[in-house]
Amino acid sequence: MNGPIDPNSWQYRQINARAPGLSYLSNALIDLVDEGHPVVAGTADLQYSNGLVRFAERFPERFTQFGISEQNMVSAAAGMASTGVMPFVATFASFLALLCCEQIRTDVAYSALPVRLIGHHAGISLGFYGTSHHATEDLAIMRSIADLTVVAPADGPQLAAAVKASVNHAQPIYFRIGRGQEPVVYEDGVGFQFGKAIVHGEGSDLTIIACGSMVHPSREAYRALRAAGKSVGLIDMHTIKPLDTKAVLAAAAHSRFILTIEEHNILGGLAGAVAEILAEAGSPARLIRHGIRDEYSLIAPPTHLYKHYRLDAAGIEATVLEALG
Amino acid sequence: MPNPHTPSDIALQPDAGRIALLRDRAEFVRLETLRLIQIAKVGHYSSVFSCAEIFATLYYDAMRLKRGDPRWPDRDRFLMGKGHAAVGLYPLLVDWGFFSKDVLDGYTRLGNPLGDHPDMRKVPGVDFSSGSIGHALSGGLGMALGGRATDRRFDVYVLLGDGEMQEGQVWEAALSAAHHKAGNLIAIVDRNGYQLDGQVDDIIGIEPLADKWAAFGWQVHEVDGHDVVALATLLRQLKAETSRVQPVCIIAKTSKGKGVGYMETEPGWHLGYLAPSDEALAAEEIKRGGKAQ
């Protein structure tokens, strides 16, 4: 190549600089070790992708590179947890939740071992890498596994807060996180409690219940709608299981519509969890499910996909306005 | 990872008293298996009979355990890839004082913790739940790594079925364990030659098995899995090898149904139920000659 390399080019091993949200994972784990917690970590050939390389460099003796053997990694994490350490193992959500579903069910959750499973690049965030790499089923699959807590943090600060809160959480946890490029929602920090939703605002017309990567665009839409005089509420339902049923029912008591927003199939994930609660309670609020409509996602750059599926702020705002007629 | 033991005070060969004990405990495993399967009305007789001497040697010679304390952090670990042989393990756990015989005698009854496969959540002394074939070696690797991270020293034994060699995850774990120098991980393959649908080598052949493990970076030994002297001697030698970094695979050649003649010749007894009169005959045969060599 002639001349200097274009500063806009980048290489894989620098991806963490381009995915700042993921740096919160390693940083939180490093803090936990520094505080004396028996944290260990592992990945399946994705230490740059999920940023765990930072943890690995700081604590090589606490890090295991499993190579491309995801099922082995999950079962081994169960074995590690049985010896008294707290393993955090990470790989793409599509591989973790789908390929290792049975290892998670049988070795981790059934055995009640405090393994922390980090499914990153969830939803359609891997864009043009293809449908094999998209995880639009993981919430539904993980939610159906007994004793497994399922969390979808909205941004890096919330991820860090959830990771830190996990040291006092006895059950195994599936963390569903994005590609680390999600804009920060909680600039000023965030308190985190498993199973306790964050209510951004209440509205009598409609309440948006969003999780994970969809909290930020939902908040943008929420702000625009409020500015336009609509009585709209917003809940960040970061814990899909156990679901904050009180928050759902409170919203249903004062809103005509409940709108769930998730980067996931509308079957079985956040929408499914909310629907179960509303139906069982005989709630008069009408549920609208917004997400991937039981289809395989298309291939495109992520931003194009979010626009196509109306999972960006403009799409969410339009969905709310259609609901309100 | 060095081998945790430095048993300079342990002879490399079991003495006559120990050999008699191991044979007696293998017989005990078989007789208790007969008795418990009568309660369940169906069970894996021959899968247990092929590994009865392996159970006995592990629990009464090789493994470091503390009576009455199934969660002792420094204990050696035992995982069962062939989880369906758990019925033969439970009596040994009772013998170690990990839970009461009352529980054992309620095997498989509603509300009892003891099922066909071992469950670490419910059964004291079970180090890892299994049942889905192919996970246990990974679990054992994790324990070996966990011991390293917590600076605790123990050996991890994983009993694998030979049919289990057909599961891909076993080879993921094999690759990983050698790479991570899990020298305190010892896999024992119960090479009885049969799986549910027939002979392993007819279904999906696994030979040359020793070469495969060696090629994956493991130290490999082949032994008669019913010879308690050979088993105990080998396991003692391994314990004495304190600086080992290679994981170890022991291919234990066994006979499915060992101890009961018609089960040895009729592999259909992988899963079955003996009428009470047949059970009595099987018990007599076990007591007469089925004792380990």
XYZ file of C-alpha atoms in Angstrom:
618
model
C 0.000 0.000 0.000
C 1.277 3.450 -0.818
C 1.139 6.232 1.705
C -0.340 6.234 5.211
C -3.326 4.102 6.090
C -6.591 6.003 5.960
C -7.486 6.895 9.573
C -11.033 5.785 8.885
C -9.912 2.253 8.277
C -9.809 -0.007 11.289
C -8.901 -3.515 12.187
C -10.776 -6.131 14.102
C -8.531 -5.964 17.127
C -9.408 -2.314 17.580
C -13.112 -3.016 17.439
C -13.527 -2.248 21.107
C -12.713 1.372 20.432
C -15.615 1.327 17.999
C -17.918 -0.457 20.422
C -17.560 1.558 23.618
C -20.578 -0.073 25.241
C -18.765 -3.386 25.415
C -15.793 -1.951 27.282
C -18.078 -1.725 30.295
C -18.115 -5.505 30.567
C -14.395 -6.001 31.132
C -14.144 -2.888 33.251
C -16.921 -4.069 35.550
C -15.355 -7.515 35.846
C -11.947 -6.014 36.626
C -13.559 -3.890 39.340
C -15.209 -6.971 40.820
C -11.919 -8.845 41.013
C -10.280 -5.800 42.569
C -13.049 -5.806 45.160
C -12.243 -9.420 46.000
C -14.968 -11.294 44.126
C -14.007 -14.692 42.686
C -14.768 -13.699 39.104
C -13.363 -15.671 36.184
C -14.155 -15.161 32.514
C -14.046 -17.015 29.249
C -14.905 -16.633 25.623
C -15.091 -18.653 22.434
C -12.694 -16.920 20.048
C -14.329 -13.512 20.465
C -12.149 -11.737 23.022
C -11.775 -8.676 20.808
C -15.380 -8.665 19.768
C -16.686 -8.596 23.336
C -13.736 -6.711 24.750
C -12.868 -9.432 27.275
C -9.308 -9.116 26.021
C -8.983 -6.284 28.536
C -9.901 -8.616 31.370
C -7.636 -11.319 29.925
C -4.666 -8.983 29.829
C -5.244 -7.820 33.361
C -5.974 -11.238 34.877
C -4.609 -13.920 32.548
C -4.897 -16.566 35.264
C -8.623 -15.867 35.582
C -9.374 -16.008 31.891
C -9.946 -19.052 29.698
C -9.912 -18.895 25.939
C -12.065 -21.841 24.857
C -11.636 -21.390 21.139
C -14.541 -22.197 18.897
C -16.195 -24.635 21.292
C -19.209 -22.853 22.718
C -20.944 -25.891 24.197
C -17.730 -26.966 25.878
C -17.379 -23.446 27.262
C -20.843 -23.420 28.827
C -20.491 -26.861 30.415
C -17.010 -25.971 31.639
C -18.391 -22.754 33.145
C -20.828 -24.910 35.086
C -17.944 -27.033 36.329
C -15.991 -23.943 37.294
C -18.943 -22.473 39.166
C -19.264 -25.699 41.151
C -15.805 -25.060 42.602
C -16.803 -21.706 44.051
C -15.831 -19.200 41.393
C -18.232 -16.953 39.460
C -17.719 -17.471 35.730
C -18.751 -14.938 33.095
C -18.659 -16.533 29.656
C -19.385 -14.601 26.510
C -20.056 -15.206 22.859
C -22.486 -14.042 20.193
C -26.052 -14.336 21.488
C -27.065 -16.441 18.502
C -24.523 -19.119 19.346
C -24.852 -18.901 23.105
C -28.630 -19.127 23.346
C -29.318 -21.362 20.369
C -26.283 -23.630 20.029
C -25.809 -24.021 23.793
C -29.448 -24.004 24.858
C -29.264 -27.488 26.301
C -25.964 -26.978 28.109
C -27.466 -23.826 29.644
C -30.618 -25.673 30.667
C -29.047 -28.876 31.983
C -25.586 -27.957 33.226
C -26.135 -24.393 34.399
C -29.759 -23.700 35.283
C -30.946 -27.159 36.319
C -27.864 -27.499 38.469
C -28.449 -24.006 39.933
C -24.884 -22.897 39.290
C -24.164 -19.142 39.329
C -22.831 -18.891 35.791
C -23.211 -15.539 34.022
C -23.861 -15.995 30.303
C -23.153 -12.969 28.157
C -24.875 -13.073 24.780
C -23.541 -10.102 22.879
C -24.273 -8.763 19.404
C -27.873 -9.798 20.063
C -30.875 -9.129 17.862
C -30.087 -7.924 14.355
C -27.041 -5.941 15.410
C -24.652 -8.082 13.372
C -26.412 -6.748 10.311
C -24.929 -7.982 7.076
C -23.104 -10.899 8.738
C -26.353 -12.674 8.087
C -29.332 -14.302 9.657
C -27.197 -17.086 11.163
C -25.600 -14.413 13.330
C -28.855 -12.691 14.288
C -30.454 -13.620 17.601
C -34.163 -12.937 17.460
C -35.172 -16.007 19.454
C -32.838 -15.888 22.444
C -35.139 -14.093 24.875
C -37.921 -16.595 24.224
C -35.608 -19.580 24.614
C -33.822 -18.331 27.713
C -37.044 -17.135 29.308
C -38.465 -20.634 29.222
C -35.576 -22.072 31.233
C -36.533 -22.336 34.890
C -34.401 -20.513 37.469
C -32.555 -18.538 34.809
C -32.653 -14.758 35.169
C -32.812 -12.930 31.835
C -31.551 -9.359 31.557
C -31.246 -7.012 28.586
C -29.348 -3.863 29.636
C -29.957 -0.731 27.602
C -26.407 0.554 27.458
C -22.913 0.211 28.861
C -23.536 1.894 32.222
C -26.565 -0.304 32.852
C -24.606 -3.371 31.795
C -21.885 -2.480 34.274
C -24.449 -1.883 37.016
C -26.140 -5.213 36.298
C -22.837 -7.088 36.221
C -21.900 -5.583 39.576
C -25.321 -6.315 41.067
C -24.989 -9.927 39.931
C -22.512 -10.767 42.693
C -25.417 -10.754 45.113
C -27.675 -12.756 42.805
C -27.722 -16.473 43.492
C -29.284 -17.605 40.246
C -27.603 -18.039 36.878
C -28.107 -15.094 34.525
C -28.371 -14.610 30.800
C -27.248 -11.104 29.870
C -28.459 -10.070 26.443
C -26.394 -7.207 25.155
C -25.941 -5.425 21.863
C -22.895 -4.682 19.780
C -21.609 -1.936 22.052
C -22.535 0.890 19.729
C -25.824 1.680 21.425
C -26.032 5.330 22.485
C -25.851 5.836 26.224
C -29.233 6.200 27.930
C -28.013 6.545 31.483
C -25.419 9.284 31.162
C -25.635 10.085 34.831
C -25.281 6.517 36.022
C -28.013 4.142 36.948
C -29.196 2.138 39.900
C -29.890 -1.463 39.046
C -32.050 -4.021 40.720
C -32.894 -7.340 39.102
C -36.609 -7.494 38.364
C -37.257 -3.810 39.082
C -38.093 -1.849 35.944
C -37.054 1.763 35.446
C -40.063 3.990 34.829
C -39.061 7.013 32.760
C -42.538 8.494 32.704
C -46.242 7.711 32.824
C -48.884 8.428 30.209
C -52.622 7.926 29.933
C -52.689 7.247 26.197
C -49.934 4.719 25.781
C -46.993 3.229 27.671
C -43.963 2.002 25.792
C -42.255 -0.971 27.424
C -38.841 -1.460 25.866
C -35.754 -3.484 26.662
C -32.087 -3.537 25.745
C -31.024 -1.707 22.615
C -34.576 -0.471 22.078
C -34.654 1.720 25.172
C -32.669 4.514 23.545
C -34.757 4.922 20.354
C -37.906 4.454 22.450
C -36.829 7.301 24.682
C -36.221 9.502 21.657
C -39.715 8.715 20.387
C -41.174 9.188 23.865
C -39.602 12.636 24.168
C -40.823 13.704 20.719
C -44.338 12.469 21.428
C -44.481 14.197 24.811
C -43.253 17.388 23.170
C -46.111 17.008 20.683
C -48.587 16.800 23.561
C -49.219 13.070 23.629
C -49.644 11.439 27.019
C -47.100 8.689 26.565
C -45.167 6.757 29.201
C -41.932 4.775 28.975
C -40.651 1.825 30.955
C -37.189 0.276 30.618
C -37.928 -3.386 31.282
C -34.312 -4.459 31.605
C -35.177 -7.690 33.379
C -37.283 -9.944 31.179
C -37.341 -12.602 33.851
C -38.406 -12.241 36.553
C -40.630 -9.614 34.944
C -41.662 -6.564 36.976
C -45.365 -7.405 36.912
C -46.236 -4.508 39.197
C -44.795 -2.020 36.731
C -46.670 -3.652 33.849
C -49.994 -3.690 35.678
C -49.545 -0.132 36.953
C -48.970 1.047 33.380
C -51.950 -0.961 32.157
C -54.125 0.629 34.833
C -53.557 4.124 33.537
C -52.779 3.655 29.826
C -55.151 2.663 27.053
C -52.328 0.973 25.127
C -49.232 -0.947 26.088
C -46.636 -1.059 23.321
C -43.737 -3.480 23.667
C -40.574 -2.749 21.702
C -37.851 -5.351 21.310
C -35.118 -6.301 18.892
C -36.491 -9.830 18.846
C -39.279 -11.916 17.388
C -42.589 -10.648 18.787
C -43.242 -14.229 19.885
C -42.092 -15.328 23.295
C -39.768 -12.505 24.314
C -40.660 -9.226 25.993
C -44.032 -9.074 24.236
C -44.837 -12.609 25.291
C -43.895 -11.934 28.893
C -46.001 -8.756 29.045
C -48.927 -10.404 27.247
C -49.024 -13.214 29.783
C -49.254 -10.761 32.658
C -51.923 -8.587 31.019
C -54.063 -11.542 29.994
C -53.886 -13.224 33.374
C -54.816 -9.990 35.154
C -57.718 -9.331 32.771
C -56.268 -5.939 31.979
C -58.389 -3.635 29.788
C -55.279 -2.082 28.211
C -54.691 -3.204 24.655
C -51.303 -4.697 23.856
C -49.418 -3.865 20.683
C -46.315 -5.927 19.988
C -43.544 -4.293 18.006
C -40.422 -6.129 16.883
C -39.505 -8.698 14.252
C -42.809 -10.156 13.099
C -42.111 -13.900 13.195
C -39.831 -13.880 10.202
C -36.137 -14.297 9.466
C -34.384 -10.992 9.487
C -32.980 -9.536 6.304
C -29.315 -8.890 5.643
C -28.192 -5.262 5.629
C -26.103 -2.829 7.636
C -27.667 -2.599 11.116
C -28.887 0.970 10.729
C -30.692 0.005 7.540
C -32.264 -2.936 9.336
C -33.447 -0.822 12.271
C -35.081 1.563 9.812
C -36.614 -1.276 7.794
C -38.113 -2.919 10.875
C -39.179 0.460 12.274
C -37.003 -0.150 15.309
C -35.435 3.312 15.161
C -36.859 6.379 16.912
C -38.827 7.501 13.843
C -40.309 4.041 13.355
C -41.287 3.760 16.995
C -42.838 7.212 16.964
C -44.833 6.316 13.829
C -45.972 3.082 15.460
C -47.257 4.970 18.489
C -49.084 7.533 16.353
C -50.740 4.760 14.328
C -51.905 3.119 17.549
C -53.352 6.353 18.854
C -55.151 6.909 15.535
C -1.285 -27.868 36.433
C 0.592 -30.254 38.726
C -1.093 -33.322 40.062
C -2.393 -32.367 43.502
C -1.161 -35.397 45.336
C 2.229 -36.260 46.657
C 1.397 -39.601 48.194
C 4.910 -40.572 49.100
C 3.465 -42.633 51.896
C 1.173 -44.595 49.590
C 2.410 -47.807 48.074
C 2.059 -47.995 44.329
C 0.222 -51.307 44.628
C -2.824 -52.122 46.732
C -2.285 -54.707 49.444
C -4.349 -57.853 49.871
C -6.749 -56.244 52.302
C -7.439 -53.376 49.937
C -7.906 -55.713 46.993
C -10.461 -57.720 48.979
C -12.272 -54.514 49.892
C -12.432 -53.353 46.287
C -13.821 -56.691 45.141
C -16.351 -56.652 47.919
C -17.483 -53.121 47.047
C -17.842 -54.002 43.361
C -20.087 -56.894 44.383
C -21.984 -54.516 46.656
C -22.542 -52.165 43.688
C -23.988 -54.991 41.602
C -26.229 -56.344 44.346
C -27.532 -52.923 45.279
C -28.185 -52.182 41.619
C -30.295 -55.330 41.378
C -32.191 -54.353 44.498
C -32.809 -50.734 43.520
C -33.939 -51.515 40.016
C -36.574 -53.773 41.569
C -37.969 -50.609 43.143
C -37.933 -48.660 39.894
C -39.118 -51.632 37.812
C -36.756 -50.651 35.026
C -33.112 -49.655 34.932
C -29.657 -49.929 33.440
C -28.298 -53.136 34.925
C -25.581 -53.938 32.456
C -24.306 -50.362 32.172
C -23.575 -50.429 35.906
C -22.150 -53.934 35.882
C -19.536 -52.946 33.315
C -18.202 -50.163 35.545
C -18.707 -51.667 39.033
C -14.958 -52.195 39.560
C -14.263 -48.669 38.307
C -16.733 -47.260 40.846
C -15.230 -49.375 43.612
C -11.642 -48.452 42.796
C -12.408 -44.753 42.544
C -14.442 -44.567 45.744
C -12.375 -46.925 47.910
C -8.860 -46.351 46.675
C -8.243 -43.439 44.346
C -10.434 -40.545 45.376
C -9.755 -38.250 48.271
C -13.066 -37.809 50.074
C -14.188 -36.925 53.570
C -16.732 -39.175 55.216
C -20.037 -37.430 55.864
C -18.911 -34.231 54.101
C -19.957 -34.377 50.453
C -19.144 -30.700 49.885
C -15.604 -30.716 51.281
C -13.954 -28.176 48.934
C -10.719 -30.124 48.511
C -12.350 -33.427 47.628
C -11.569 -35.170 44.376
C -14.452 -34.802 41.935
C -16.311 -37.479 40.031
C -18.525 -36.846 37.008
C -20.501 -39.350 34.998
C -20.829 -38.889 31.281
C -22.684 -42.187 31.334
C -25.151 -40.832 33.854
C -27.498 -43.764 33.455
C -25.181 -45.812 35.669
C -26.030 -43.562 38.639
C -28.022 -46.341 40.296
C -24.695 -48.033 40.980
C -23.180 -44.863 42.410
C -25.882 -44.025 44.960
C -25.151 -46.959 47.306
C -21.518 -45.835 47.481
C -22.567 -42.311 48.410
C -24.662 -43.775 51.239
C -21.680 -45.861 52.271
C -19.638 -42.629 52.499
C -22.259 -41.143 54.786
C -23.405 -38.500 52.309
C -27.093 -39.307 52.756
C -29.153 -41.933 54.491
C -30.127 -45.388 53.382
C -33.786 -44.428 53.834
C -33.367 -42.081 50.898
C -31.627 -44.774 48.869
C -34.447 -47.204 49.462
C -36.938 -44.720 48.000
C -35.071 -44.735 44.693
C -37.210 -43.191 41.911
C -40.340 -42.885 44.105
C -42.290 -39.629 43.850
C -40.442 -36.883 45.710
C -37.251 -38.925 46.168
C -34.121 -37.158 44.889
C -32.641 -40.270 43.287
C -33.425 -40.791 39.638
C -31.912 -42.726 36.798
C -29.373 -39.945 36.226
C -27.307 -38.107 38.863
C -28.510 -34.689 39.996
C -26.099 -32.474 41.913
C -28.912 -30.194 42.995
C -30.741 -32.978 44.760
C -28.205 -35.633 45.704
C -25.392 -34.952 48.203
C -22.166 -36.361 46.835
C -23.076 -35.942 43.192
C -20.535 -33.467 41.855
C -22.202 -32.775 38.508
C -25.620 -33.425 37.050
C -25.702 -35.431 33.886
C -27.990 -37.344 31.654
C -27.444 -35.571 28.404
C -24.481 -37.378 26.952
C -21.297 -35.502 26.090
C -21.282 -32.668 28.650
C -19.374 -34.236 31.535
C -15.826 -33.968 30.229
C -16.363 -30.236 29.718
C -17.776 -30.006 33.236
C -14.729 -31.820 34.553
C -12.440 -29.495 32.645
C -14.252 -26.551 34.222
C -13.686 -28.026 37.679
C -10.010 -28.501 36.910
C -9.799 -24.853 35.811
C -11.838 -23.727 38.808
C -9.439 -25.518 41.121
C -6.600 -23.690 39.439
C -8.328 -20.299 39.787
C -9.005 -20.884 43.485
C -5.628 -22.489 44.140
C -7.231 -25.675 45.403
C -5.740 -28.974 44.511
C -7.883 -31.938 43.623
C -8.212 -34.548 40.911
C -11.226 -34.694 38.611
C -12.357 -38.103 37.355
C -14.834 -38.350 34.496
C -16.410 -41.691 33.611
C -17.392 -41.751 29.947
C -19.321 -44.302 27.956
C -17.736 -45.576 24.758
C -20.854 -44.670 22.794
C -20.407 -41.206 24.254
C -17.299 -40.859 22.083
C -19.719 -40.142 19.250
C -20.695 -36.784 20.783
C -18.819 -33.829 19.347
C -18.591 -31.960 22.627
C -16.353 -34.715 24.058
C -13.730 -33.820 21.493
C -14.140 -30.099 22.083
C -13.365 -30.803 25.730
C -10.495 -33.138 24.850
C -8.892 -30.472 22.694
C -9.429 -27.820 25.356
C -8.137 -29.880 28.289
C -4.876 -30.718 26.555
C -4.392 -27.117 25.465
C -5.005 -25.815 28.974
C -2.732 -28.480 30.503
C -5.414 -29.870 32.782
C -3.111 -32.514 34.224
C -5.467 -33.341 37.071
C -8.260 -34.343 34.704
C -8.614 -38.102 34.288
C -11.131 -39.509 31.845
C -12.038 -43.170 32.149
C -13.769 -44.637 29.111
C -15.912 -47.653 29.985
C -15.179 -49.518 26.761
C -17.885 -52.157 27.015
C -18.542 -52.094 23.284
C -22.268 -51.506 23.370
C -24.736 -48.680 23.184
C -28.523 -48.675 23.131
C -28.994 -49.693 19.508
C -26.180 -52.243 19.313
C -22.417 -52.524 19.120
C -20.625 -49.185 19.178
C -18.392 -50.179 16.306
C -21.408 -51.070 14.153
C -23.316 -47.885 14.921
C -20.544 -45.327 14.539
C -17.120 -46.833 15.004
C -14.709 -45.089 17.345
C -11.463 -47.012 16.821
C -8.577 -46.464 16.954
C -9.684 -44.926 20.225
C -6.342 -44.807 22.043
C -4.700 -43.181 19.047
C -7.445 -40.571 18.901
C -6.972 -39.522 22.526
C -3.207 -39.552 22.131
C -3.513 -37.422 19.011
C -5.582 -34.947 21.030
C -2.661 -34.580 23.428
C -3.693 -36.937 26.235
C -1.644 -39.481 28.111
C -3.403 -42.759 27.307
C -3.573 -46.050 29.197
C -5.468 -49.221 28.400
C -6.503 -51.498 31.216
C -8.841 -54.374 32.036
C -11.713 -52.488 33.638
C -12.718 -55.446 35.820
C -9.246 -55.961 37.269
C -9.244 -53.948 40.486
C -5.536 -54.577 41.023
C -4.676 -53.156 37.616
C -7.065 -50.220 38.042
C -5.899 -49.323 41.530
C -2.239 -49.667 40.579
C -2.659 -47.422 37.566
C -4.579 -44.762 39.492
C -1.976 -44.824 42.288
C 0.799 -44.400 39.750
C -1.033 -41.421 38.273
C -1.414 -39.845 41.699
C 2.304 -40.212 42.219
C 2.985 -38.379 38.963
C 2.832 -35.002 40.607
C 4.142 -32.843 37.803
C 1.783 -34.083 35.100
C 0.469 -31.453 32.700
C -1.185 -33.805 30.212
C -4.727 -34.911 30.966
C -5.083 -38.684 31.205
C -7.419 -41.021 29.373
C -7.834 -44.549 30.671
C -9.538 -46.881 28.256
C -11.027 -49.542 30.501
C -11.935 -52.649 28.558
C -15.038 -54.069 30.137
C -17.838 -56.490 29.545
C -21.352 -55.150 29.462
C -23.365 -56.943 32.113
C -20.237 -58.335 33.807
C -21.141 -60.694 36.595
C -24.418 -62.008 35.221
C -23.833 -64.431 32.380
C -26.904 -63.815 30.269
C -26.436 -60.055 30.513
C -22.881 -60.403 29.251
C -24.048 -62.313 26.208
C -27.273 -60.380 25.598
C -26.567 -56.663 25.295
C -30.304 -55.927 25.265
C -29.950 -55.676 29.053
C -28.709 -52.103 28.613
C -32.164 -51.286 29.862
C -34.485 -53.788 31.421
C -36.239 -55.299 34.394
C -35.687 -58.673 36.029
C -38.582 -60.646 37.390
C -38.024 -61.285 41.128
C -37.078 -64.925 40.561
C -34.490 -63.918 37.952
C -33.190 -61.245 40.265
C -32.510 -63.859 42.932
C -30.644 -65.998 40.404
C -28.627 -62.989 39.232
C -27.738 -62.131 42.826
C -26.572 -65.694 43.427
C -24.437 -65.588 40.326
C -22.893 -62.282 41.354
C -22.072 -63.646 44.798
C -20.732 -66.901 43.361
C -18.443 -65.815 40.603
C -19.248 -62.383 39.416
C -16.837 -61.021 41.953
C -14.013 -59.101 40.356
C -10.941 -61.015 39.333
